[in-house]
Amino acid sequence: MAETIPATAPDAPPSTRHERVGWYFYDWANSAFYTSVITVFLGPYLTSIAKSAAGCASDDPCRGGRISLLGLDIAPGSLFPYMVSLSVFLTVFVLPLVGAVADRSARKKEMLALFAYIGSAATIGLLFLTGDRYLLGAGLLLVANISYGASIVVYYSFLPQIAGPEERDSVSSIGWAIGYIGGGLLLALNVAAVLFKDSLGLDTGDVARYSMVSAGVWWAAFTTIPLIRLRNRPPVAGPAQGPVLLDGFRQLWHTLRSLKAYPLTLFFLVAYLVYNDGIQTVISLSAVYGTEELKLSDDVLVPTILMVQFLAFAGALGMGALAKRIGAWKTILISLVLWTVVLAVAFRLPANQAVPFVLLGGGIGIVLGGSQALSRSLFSQLIPKGKEAEYFGIYEISDKGTSWLGPLLFGLAYGLTESYRVAIVSLLAFFVIGFVLLAAVPIRRAIVAAGNTPPERL
């Protein structure tokens, strides 16, 4: 889901409602990939393909089965989290550089088209993920997830050019909401396909594969709207001093060096990167856990994840109201406690029982939206004026689809124990450590040190 990256730039040139609607539609377009592919279908489906390659049946825990990946023998159940981790590890290096280049490019529409169409093409390529072609699935996941992240960064860079400082929150919020609606709508259509697969003459694997392909088609088709309606403008950061790629490297180095001048802001950023990595891992691997450990069918999993999408709205509103009474910092700390409860309950969930899983999904939805929205707003108060774009470029390396330590730990825990319950409970470390780090941030002093005025309640 797209988030706001505020940027300091000259006043935005006049933009029309026509152009802004075009900008909103990239959120609508790309959210289908994250919701239907990463969150719901690809994890369980790629795991089943890897099991087939290891000689195991789809309903077999495959204890002791192994597949080869980059010269290593790994458990089939570790393939998806390992590939998510690898793709994101590479993306962490790509995103800040892409952002720096985009800020200095006068051809951002072309950059957006390049990354969006590469990512959507890789997603559509999942149509050929059949039999035991797990390496094909792993490669396509790598390309699609990196392209997704890069396209989001370019998309963010349009915001300061289509909205002035006073309008930016409103414009970004509308895009965020439209993205949830778009991703949820396609997922709802895929839910219908799951529920009526017998009438359609499809099996579970076919529905999963076609649902992922539909996300790629959706992504590519709706990307044409922003490409038609947005217009290129002079670079926000001024023209590049020399080759644009080289200048992007210079800007990235400058951003990283400047963080040392604000250690308390950096302290908060580290805490956020830890606990948000845990949040993103729970979201991306919940379907794998439900399928492989709890033995739940897509008829249960997909509608539950769809429910989570819409409950996140209620959670964001409810936790936002709480933040007005006690402050964002305290509310985020409460949300991290709730996340630890979610994982503890997930560890104890009985297999083959849908109702407890659905109830847990409701809890995730309520806590999900608020913890992320409040983290962003709190971080915005810790950024020195005039450095918003630089600092949010680093912040966004832990956005949706960009967690890597969590999937890595999950994959290692499963590989060592062959237990998804151990793997899921291992993620408690991110919330416990994140809570301790966040609680240790002297938040009022950090806001003052950044040259900003603290709100009355923190």
Short mmCIF file of C-alpha atoms in Angstrom, two decimals:
data_model
loop_
_atom_site.label_atom_id
_atom_site.label_comp_id
_atom_site.label_asym_id
_atom_site.label_seq_id
_atom_site.Cartn_x
_atom_site.Cartn_y
_atom_site.Cartn_z
CA MET A 1 0.00 0.00 0.00
CA ALA A 2 1.30 3.37 -0.82
CA GLU A 3 2.35 5.61 2.02
CA THR A 4 3.18 9.32 2.01
CA ILE A 5 6.74 10.44 1.51
CA PRO A 6 6.61 14.15 2.21
CA ALA A 7 9.25 16.12 0.41
CA THR A 8 10.61 19.59 0.66
CA ALA A 9 10.52 21.21 -2.73
CA PRO A 10 9.54 24.46 -4.35
CA ASP A 11 5.81 25.11 -4.37
CA ALA A 12 4.16 22.50 -6.54
CA PRO A 13 3.19 23.68 -10.01
CA PRO A 14 -0.56 23.87 -10.53
CA SER A 15 -2.11 20.46 -10.88
CA THR A 16 -5.63 19.52 -11.83
CA ARG A 17 -8.08 17.07 -10.32
CA HIS A 18 -7.64 15.08 -13.55
CA GLU A 19 -3.94 14.62 -12.81
CA ARG A 20 -4.44 13.79 -9.14
CA VAL A 21 -6.99 11.13 -9.94
CA GLY A 22 -4.38 9.63 -12.24
CA TRP A 23 -1.88 9.59 -9.36
CA TYR A 24 -4.42 7.89 -7.07
CA PHE A 25 -4.90 5.12 -9.58
CA TYR A 26 -1.35 3.83 -9.26
CA ASP A 27 -2.20 2.98 -5.66
CA TRP A 28 -5.30 1.20 -6.95
CA ALA A 29 -3.15 -0.63 -9.52
CA ASN A 30 -0.23 -1.85 -7.41
CA SER A 31 -2.15 -2.83 -4.26
CA ALA A 32 -3.52 -5.88 -6.07
CA PHE A 33 -0.01 -7.33 -6.25
CA TYR A 34 0.71 -6.99 -2.56
CA THR A 35 -2.73 -8.14 -1.41
CA SER A 36 -3.49 -11.04 -3.76
CA VAL A 37 0.03 -12.26 -4.57
CA ILE A 38 2.33 -11.62 -1.61
CA THR A 39 -0.21 -11.76 1.21
CA VAL A 40 -2.57 -14.50 0.04
CA PHE A 41 -1.75 -16.83 -2.82
CA LEU A 42 1.94 -17.07 -3.67
CA GLY A 43 3.24 -18.34 -0.31
CA PRO A 44 1.04 -21.45 -0.08
CA TYR A 45 1.17 -22.11 -3.83
CA LEU A 46 4.96 -21.82 -4.15
CA THR A 47 5.34 -24.03 -1.08
CA SER A 48 3.19 -26.71 -2.73
CA ILE A 49 5.32 -26.49 -5.90
CA ALA A 50 8.49 -26.87 -3.80
CA LYS A 51 6.97 -29.88 -2.03
CA SER A 52 6.26 -31.48 -5.39
CA ALA A 53 9.90 -30.97 -6.38
CA ALA A 54 10.97 -32.63 -3.11
CA GLY A 55 8.74 -35.63 -3.86
CA CYS A 56 6.13 -34.80 -1.20
CA ALA A 57 2.36 -34.63 -1.51
CA SER A 58 0.69 -31.24 -1.00
CA ASP A 59 -0.86 -32.38 2.28
CA ASP A 60 2.39 -33.97 3.51
CA PRO A 61 4.42 -32.02 6.14
CA CYS A 62 7.46 -33.12 4.08
CA ARG A 63 9.67 -33.77 7.08
CA GLY A 64 13.21 -34.26 5.86
CA GLY A 65 12.40 -33.29 2.26
CA ARG A 66 14.88 -30.95 0.59
CA ILE A 67 15.18 -28.81 -2.53
CA SER A 68 18.21 -27.04 -3.96
CA LEU A 69 18.41 -23.23 -4.03
CA LEU A 70 21.57 -21.34 -4.98
CA GLY A 71 23.62 -24.42 -4.16
CA LEU A 72 22.01 -24.91 -0.74
CA ASP A 73 19.68 -27.68 0.35
CA ILE A 74 16.65 -26.17 2.08
CA ALA A 75 13.29 -27.35 3.35
CA PRO A 76 10.44 -26.71 0.86
CA GLY A 77 8.59 -24.72 3.52
CA SER A 78 11.51 -22.29 3.76
CA LEU A 79 11.55 -21.36 0.06
CA PHE A 80 8.94 -18.59 0.09
CA PRO A 81 10.21 -16.76 3.20
CA TYR A 82 13.80 -17.09 1.99
CA MET A 83 12.94 -15.59 -1.41
CA VAL A 84 10.93 -12.77 0.14
CA SER A 85 13.90 -12.08 2.40
CA LEU A 86 16.38 -12.13 -0.51
CA SER A 87 14.23 -9.89 -2.71
CA VAL A 88 13.78 -7.39 0.08
CA PHE A 89 17.45 -7.49 1.06
CA LEU A 90 18.28 -6.45 -2.49
CA THR A 91 15.46 -3.89 -2.54
CA VAL A 92 16.78 -2.20 0.59
CA PHE A 93 19.82 -1.16 -1.46
CA VAL A 94 17.79 -0.29 -4.54
CA LEU A 95 15.01 1.89 -3.00
CA PRO A 96 17.05 4.82 -1.66
CA LEU A 97 19.05 4.95 -4.89
CA VAL A 98 15.92 4.87 -7.06
CA GLY A 99 14.45 7.67 -4.93
CA ALA A 100 17.56 9.81 -5.29
CA VAL A 101 17.58 9.29 -9.06
CA ALA A 102 13.84 10.01 -9.35
CA ASP A 103 14.26 13.31 -7.49
CA ARG A 104 16.77 14.34 -10.15
CA SER A 105 15.00 12.98 -13.22
CA ALA A 106 12.68 14.86 -15.56
CA ARG A 107 11.34 11.56 -16.96
CA LYS A 108 9.71 9.98 -13.96
CA LYS A 109 6.71 8.72 -15.93
CA GLU A 110 9.05 6.59 -17.97
CA MET A 111 10.71 5.28 -14.79
CA LEU A 112 7.31 4.44 -13.30
CA ALA A 113 6.29 2.61 -16.47
CA LEU A 114 9.55 0.65 -16.58
CA PHE A 115 9.32 -0.72 -13.04
CA ALA A 116 5.53 -1.23 -13.07
CA TYR A 117 5.49 -3.17 -16.32
CA ILE A 118 8.51 -5.31 -15.41
CA GLY A 119 6.82 -6.19 -12.11
CA SER A 120 3.43 -6.89 -13.64
CA ALA A 121 4.99 -8.99 -16.43
CA ALA A 122 6.82 -11.11 -13.84
CA THR A 123 3.53 -11.54 -11.97
CA ILE A 124 1.68 -12.61 -15.12
CA GLY A 125 4.54 -15.04 -15.74
CA LEU A 126 3.35 -16.99 -12.69
CA LEU A 127 0.85 -18.53 -15.11
CA PHE A 128 3.65 -20.96 -16.01
CA LEU A 129 4.37 -21.89 -12.38
CA THR A 130 3.23 -25.52 -12.53
CA GLY A 131 4.58 -28.96 -11.74
CA ASP A 132 7.85 -28.70 -9.85
CA ARG A 133 9.12 -25.41 -11.34
CA TYR A 134 9.93 -23.86 -7.98
CA LEU A 135 13.01 -22.08 -9.35
CA LEU A 136 10.82 -20.29 -11.90
CA GLY A 137 8.53 -19.14 -9.09
CA ALA A 138 11.48 -18.03 -6.98
CA GLY A 139 12.95 -16.00 -9.85
CA LEU A 140 9.66 -14.34 -10.76
CA LEU A 141 9.03 -13.45 -7.12
CA LEU A 142 12.48 -11.84 -6.95
CA VAL A 143 11.89 -9.71 -10.06
CA ALA A 144 8.30 -8.76 -9.19
CA ASN A 145 8.97 -7.72 -5.58
CA ILE A 146 12.03 -5.61 -6.43
CA SER A 147 10.18 -3.92 -9.30
CA TYR A 148 7.18 -3.31 -7.05
CA GLY A 149 9.30 -1.52 -4.45
CA ALA A 150 11.13 0.55 -7.05
CA SER A 151 7.89 1.64 -8.72
CA ILE A 152 6.45 2.74 -5.37
CA VAL A 153 9.43 5.00 -4.73
CA VAL A 154 9.00 6.69 -8.12
CA TYR A 155 5.27 7.01 -7.44
CA TYR A 156 6.00 8.75 -4.12
CA SER A 157 8.28 11.24 -5.83
CA PHE A 158 5.35 12.69 -7.79
CA LEU A 159 3.56 13.79 -4.62
CA PRO A 160 5.41 17.09 -3.92
CA GLN A 161 4.91 18.05 -7.55
CA ILE A 162 1.13 17.60 -7.62
CA ALA A 163 0.29 18.90 -4.12
CA GLY A 164 1.51 21.80 -2.02
CA PRO A 165 2.54 21.36 1.64
CA GLU A 166 -0.97 22.09 2.96
CA GLU A 167 -2.63 19.61 0.62
CA ARG A 168 -0.19 16.75 0.76
CA ASP A 169 -1.67 14.82 3.68
CA SER A 170 -5.13 14.92 2.13
CA VAL A 171 -3.94 13.85 -1.32
CA SER A 172 -1.84 11.03 0.11
CA SER A 173 -4.65 9.80 2.36
CA ILE A 174 -7.05 9.58 -0.56
CA GLY A 175 -4.50 7.52 -2.48
CA TRP A 176 -3.98 5.24 0.52
CA ALA A 177 -7.74 4.66 0.84
CA ILE A 178 -8.19 4.04 -2.88
CA GLY A 179 -5.36 1.53 -2.77
CA TYR A 180 -7.07 -0.47 -0.04
CA ILE A 181 -10.30 -0.45 -2.04
CA GLY A 182 -8.55 -1.57 -5.23
CA GLY A 183 -6.59 -4.36 -3.57
CA GLY A 184 -9.66 -5.45 -1.62
CA LEU A 185 -11.92 -5.44 -4.68
CA LEU A 186 -9.68 -7.74 -6.72
CA LEU A 187 -9.21 -9.99 -3.70
CA ALA A 188 -13.00 -10.13 -3.30
CA LEU A 189 -13.29 -11.32 -6.91
CA ASN A 190 -10.62 -13.93 -6.21
CA VAL A 191 -12.50 -14.98 -3.06
CA ALA A 192 -15.55 -15.62 -5.25
CA ALA A 193 -13.38 -17.77 -7.54
CA VAL A 194 -12.11 -19.75 -4.54
CA LEU A 195 -15.61 -20.32 -3.19
CA PHE A 196 -17.05 -21.36 -6.57
CA LYS A 197 -14.03 -23.19 -7.96
CA ASP A 198 -15.95 -26.47 -8.31
CA SER A 199 -18.63 -24.78 -10.40
CA LEU A 200 -15.90 -23.23 -12.54
CA GLY A 201 -14.23 -26.61 -13.03
CA LEU A 202 -10.98 -25.50 -11.36
CA ASP A 203 -8.90 -27.00 -8.60
CA THR A 204 -7.27 -25.05 -5.75
CA GLY A 205 -3.95 -24.72 -7.56
CA ASP A 206 -5.55 -23.37 -10.72
CA VAL A 207 -7.53 -20.77 -8.76
CA ALA A 208 -4.38 -19.62 -6.95
CA ARG A 209 -2.42 -19.37 -10.19
CA TYR A 210 -5.12 -17.49 -12.10
CA SER A 211 -5.71 -15.18 -9.13
CA MET A 212 -2.03 -14.20 -9.14
CA VAL A 213 -2.12 -13.66 -12.90
CA SER A 214 -5.20 -11.48 -12.47
CA ALA A 215 -3.21 -9.28 -10.08
CA GLY A 216 -0.50 -8.84 -12.73
CA VAL A 217 -3.06 -7.96 -15.38
CA TRP A 218 -4.81 -5.55 -12.98
CA TRP A 219 -1.47 -3.91 -12.11
CA ALA A 220 -0.52 -3.42 -15.76
CA ALA A 221 -3.96 -2.31 -16.95
CA PHE A 222 -4.58 0.34 -14.30
CA THR A 223 -1.01 1.65 -14.51
CA THR A 224 -1.96 3.12 -17.88
CA ILE A 225 -4.21 5.65 -16.12
CA PRO A 226 -1.45 7.46 -14.19
CA LEU A 227 0.84 7.22 -17.21
CA ILE A 228 -1.76 9.03 -19.31
CA ARG A 229 -2.78 11.62 -16.72
CA LEU A 230 0.47 12.48 -14.92
CA ARG A 231 2.94 14.84 -16.58
CA ASN A 232 6.68 15.08 -16.23
CA ARG A 233 8.05 18.17 -14.53
CA PRO A 234 11.48 19.62 -13.77
CA PRO A 235 13.32 17.61 -11.09
CA VAL A 236 12.33 18.36 -7.47
CA ALA A 237 15.95 18.41 -6.33
CA GLY A 238 17.20 20.30 -9.35
CA PRO A 239 19.02 18.81 -12.33
CA ALA A 240 21.63 16.15 -11.70
CA GLN A 241 25.22 17.29 -11.37
CA GLY A 242 26.63 14.94 -13.97
CA PRO A 243 25.19 11.49 -14.79
CA VAL A 244 21.87 11.06 -12.94
CA LEU A 245 22.81 7.63 -11.54
CA LEU A 246 26.10 8.94 -10.15
CA ASP A 247 24.32 11.94 -8.65
CA GLY A 248 21.82 9.56 -7.05
CA PHE A 249 24.68 7.74 -5.33
CA ARG A 250 26.02 11.07 -4.04
CA GLN A 251 22.61 12.00 -2.60
CA LEU A 252 22.22 8.61 -0.94
CA TRP A 253 25.62 8.97 0.73
CA HIS A 254 24.70 12.49 1.90
CA THR A 255 21.43 11.22 3.42
CA LEU A 256 23.14 8.43 5.34
CA ARG A 257 25.85 10.77 6.67
CA SER A 258 23.31 13.36 7.83
CA LEU A 259 21.57 10.85 10.10
CA LYS A 260 24.51 11.04 12.52
CA ALA A 261 23.58 14.62 13.41
CA TYR A 262 20.23 13.47 14.85
CA PRO A 263 20.95 10.35 16.93
CA LEU A 264 17.54 10.28 18.64
CA THR A 265 15.76 10.30 15.28
CA LEU A 266 18.05 7.48 14.19
CA PHE A 267 17.23 5.63 17.43
CA PHE A 268 13.50 5.82 16.67
CA LEU A 269 14.12 4.73 13.09
CA VAL A 270 15.97 1.62 14.26
CA ALA A 271 13.12 0.74 16.64
CA TYR A 272 10.61 1.16 13.82
CA LEU A 273 12.60 -0.96 11.39
CA VAL A 274 12.68 -3.77 13.97
CA TYR A 275 9.02 -3.94 14.94
CA ASN A 276 7.68 -3.12 11.49
CA ASP A 277 9.75 -5.97 10.06
CA GLY A 278 7.82 -8.23 12.40
CA ILE A 279 4.48 -6.75 11.33
CA GLN A 280 5.22 -7.20 7.63
CA THR A 281 6.40 -10.78 8.16
CA VAL A 282 3.24 -11.76 10.01
CA ILE A 283 1.16 -10.32 7.16
CA SER A 284 3.10 -11.94 4.33
CA LEU A 285 3.41 -15.40 5.97
CA SER A 286 0.02 -15.74 7.64
CA ALA A 287 -1.39 -17.60 4.63
CA VAL A 288 1.50 -20.08 4.66
CA TYR A 289 0.99 -20.69 8.38
CA GLY A 290 -2.74 -21.16 7.94
CA THR A 291 -2.30 -23.60 5.05
CA GLU A 292 0.67 -25.64 6.20
CA GLU A 293 0.31 -25.72 9.98
CA LEU A 294 -3.39 -25.14 10.64
CA LYS A 295 -4.48 -27.16 7.57
CA LEU A 296 -7.07 -24.59 6.55
CA SER A 297 -8.36 -24.37 3.00
CA ASP A 298 -8.42 -21.33 0.75
CA ASP A 299 -12.16 -21.17 1.44
CA VAL A 300 -11.24 -20.02 4.96
CA LEU A 301 -7.93 -18.25 4.39
CA VAL A 302 -8.82 -15.92 1.55
CA PRO A 303 -12.07 -14.49 3.02
CA THR A 304 -10.29 -14.00 6.35
CA ILE A 305 -7.47 -12.02 4.76
CA LEU A 306 -10.06 -9.99 2.84
CA MET A 307 -11.75 -9.21 6.16
CA VAL A 308 -8.40 -8.04 7.57
CA GLN A 309 -8.05 -5.53 4.72
CA PHE A 310 -11.22 -3.73 5.67
CA LEU A 311 -10.87 -4.06 9.45
CA ALA A 312 -7.56 -2.22 9.14
CA PHE A 313 -9.60 0.92 8.47
CA ALA A 314 -11.50 0.55 11.74
CA GLY A 315 -8.26 -0.17 13.58
CA ALA A 316 -6.59 2.92 12.19
CA LEU A 317 -9.53 5.10 13.21
CA GLY A 318 -9.82 3.56 16.67
CA MET A 319 -6.12 3.78 17.48
CA GLY A 320 -6.03 7.28 16.03
CA ALA A 321 -8.77 8.28 18.47
CA LEU A 322 -6.81 6.70 21.31
CA ALA A 323 -3.69 8.58 20.24
CA LYS A 324 -5.58 11.87 20.58
CA ARG A 325 -6.22 11.03 24.23
CA ILE A 326 -2.91 9.51 25.33
CA GLY A 327 -0.46 10.31 22.49
CA ALA A 328 0.89 8.41 19.48
CA TRP A 329 4.03 7.10 21.21
CA LYS A 330 2.09 5.41 24.01
CA THR A 331 -0.50 4.07 21.58
CA ILE A 332 2.19 2.46 19.41
CA LEU A 333 3.68 0.81 22.50
CA ILE A 334 0.23 -0.58 23.35
CA SER A 335 -0.11 -1.88 19.79
CA LEU A 336 3.20 -3.76 20.12
CA VAL A 337 1.89 -5.47 23.25
CA LEU A 338 -1.19 -6.47 21.27
CA TRP A 339 1.01 -7.84 18.48
CA THR A 340 2.79 -10.10 20.98
CA VAL A 341 -0.62 -11.36 22.12
CA VAL A 342 -1.54 -12.05 18.49
CA LEU A 343 1.56 -14.21 17.99
CA ALA A 344 1.07 -16.05 21.28
CA VAL A 345 -2.50 -16.88 20.26
CA ALA A 346 -1.36 -17.90 16.76
CA PHE A 347 1.11 -20.36 18.32
CA ARG A 348 -1.74 -22.01 20.27
CA LEU A 349 -4.36 -22.08 17.50
CA PRO A 350 -5.80 -25.56 16.91
CA ALA A 351 -5.50 -27.10 13.46
CA ASN A 352 -8.51 -27.70 11.20
CA GLN A 353 -10.68 -25.17 13.02
CA ALA A 354 -11.75 -22.09 11.09
CA VAL A 355 -13.44 -19.97 13.77
CA PRO A 356 -10.35 -19.33 15.96
CA PHE A 357 -8.33 -18.35 12.88
CA VAL A 358 -11.02 -15.94 11.70
CA LEU A 359 -11.18 -14.35 15.16
CA LEU A 360 -7.41 -13.97 15.20
CA GLY A 361 -7.59 -12.36 11.75
CA GLY A 362 -10.03 -9.82 13.17
CA GLY A 363 -7.52 -8.98 15.90
CA ILE A 364 -4.75 -8.51 13.34
CA GLY A 365 -6.93 -6.20 11.27
CA ILE A 366 -7.75 -3.98 14.24
CA VAL A 367 -4.15 -3.56 15.39
CA LEU A 368 -2.58 -3.42 11.91
CA GLY A 369 -3.80 -0.10 10.53
CA GLY A 370 -3.16 1.96 13.65
CA SER A 371 0.36 0.78 14.40
CA GLN A 372 1.59 1.69 10.91
CA ALA A 373 -0.29 4.97 10.51
CA LEU A 374 0.79 6.30 13.91
CA SER A 375 4.41 5.27 13.35
CA ARG A 376 4.51 7.35 10.18
CA SER A 377 2.95 10.42 11.80
CA LEU A 378 5.24 10.20 14.82
CA PHE A 379 8.34 9.86 12.66
CA SER A 380 7.33 12.96 10.70
CA GLN A 381 7.81 14.98 13.90
CA LEU A 382 11.37 13.68 14.30
CA ILE A 383 12.59 14.92 10.91
CA PRO A 384 14.49 18.21 10.69
CA LYS A 385 12.67 20.72 8.50
CA GLY A 386 13.85 20.66 4.93
CA LYS A 387 15.01 17.02 5.08
CA GLU A 388 11.67 15.22 4.77
CA ALA A 389 12.30 13.48 1.45
CA GLU A 390 15.75 12.24 2.47
CA TYR A 391 14.59 10.81 5.79
CA PHE A 392 11.40 9.24 4.48
CA GLY A 393 13.45 7.57 1.78
CA ILE A 394 15.23 5.63 4.55
CA TYR A 395 12.01 5.11 6.52
CA GLU A 396 10.33 3.47 3.55
CA ILE A 397 12.84 0.61 3.37
CA SER A 398 10.54 -1.11 5.89
CA ASP A 399 7.31 -0.48 4.03
CA LYS A 400 4.94 -3.19 2.80
CA GLY A 401 6.74 -5.97 1.01
CA THR A 402 10.14 -4.79 2.25
CA SER A 403 10.76 -6.82 5.40
CA TRP A 404 13.63 -9.28 5.16
CA LEU A 405 14.92 -10.15 8.62
CA GLY A 406 11.54 -11.54 9.65
CA PRO A 407 11.14 -13.91 6.67
CA LEU A 408 14.78 -14.92 7.11
CA LEU A 409 14.25 -15.80 10.79
CA PHE A 410 10.98 -17.56 9.95
CA GLY A 411 12.68 -19.61 7.25
CA LEU A 412 15.65 -20.50 9.48
CA ALA A 413 13.38 -21.48 12.37
CA TYR A 414 11.34 -23.74 10.12
CA GLY A 415 14.43 -25.16 8.44
CA LEU A 416 15.94 -26.13 11.80
CA THR A 417 12.79 -27.44 13.49
CA GLU A 418 10.40 -28.21 10.59
CA SER A 419 7.70 -26.64 12.76
CA TYR A 420 5.68 -23.68 11.57
CA ARG A 421 4.57 -23.05 15.15
CA VAL A 422 8.17 -22.51 16.22
CA ALA A 423 8.71 -20.35 13.14
CA ILE A 424 5.73 -18.09 13.87
CA VAL A 425 6.51 -17.69 17.57
CA SER A 426 10.14 -16.80 16.72
CA LEU A 427 8.79 -13.49 15.37
CA LEU A 428 8.04 -12.43 18.95
CA ALA A 429 11.65 -11.24 19.06
CA PHE A 430 10.84 -8.34 16.70
CA PHE A 431 7.99 -7.04 18.84
CA VAL A 432 9.78 -7.47 22.17
CA ILE A 433 12.99 -5.84 20.95
CA GLY A 434 11.05 -3.17 19.08
CA PHE A 435 9.02 -2.37 22.21
CA VAL A 436 12.15 -2.04 24.35
CA LEU A 437 13.88 0.19 21.80
CA LEU A 438 10.83 2.40 21.27
CA ALA A 439 10.18 2.73 24.99
CA ALA A 440 13.79 3.87 25.44
CA VAL A 441 13.45 6.76 22.97
CA PRO A 442 13.09 10.09 24.86
CA ILE A 443 10.46 11.09 22.37
CA ARG A 444 9.81 14.68 23.52
CA ARG A 445 13.54 15.43 23.60
CA ALA A 446 13.94 13.80 20.17
CA ILE A 447 11.29 16.07 18.65
CA VAL A 448 12.90 19.17 20.16
CA ALA A 449 16.36 18.05 18.98
CA ALA A 450 15.01 17.89 15.43
CA GLY A 451 13.91 21.51 15.73
CA ASN A 452 10.18 20.80 15.98
CA THR A 453 7.53 21.58 18.59
CA PRO A 454 6.26 18.51 20.47
CA PRO A 455 2.47 17.94 20.67
CA GLU A 456 0.84 18.17 24.07
CA ARG A 457 0.31 14.40 24.29
CA LEU A 458 2.95 11.85 23.35
#
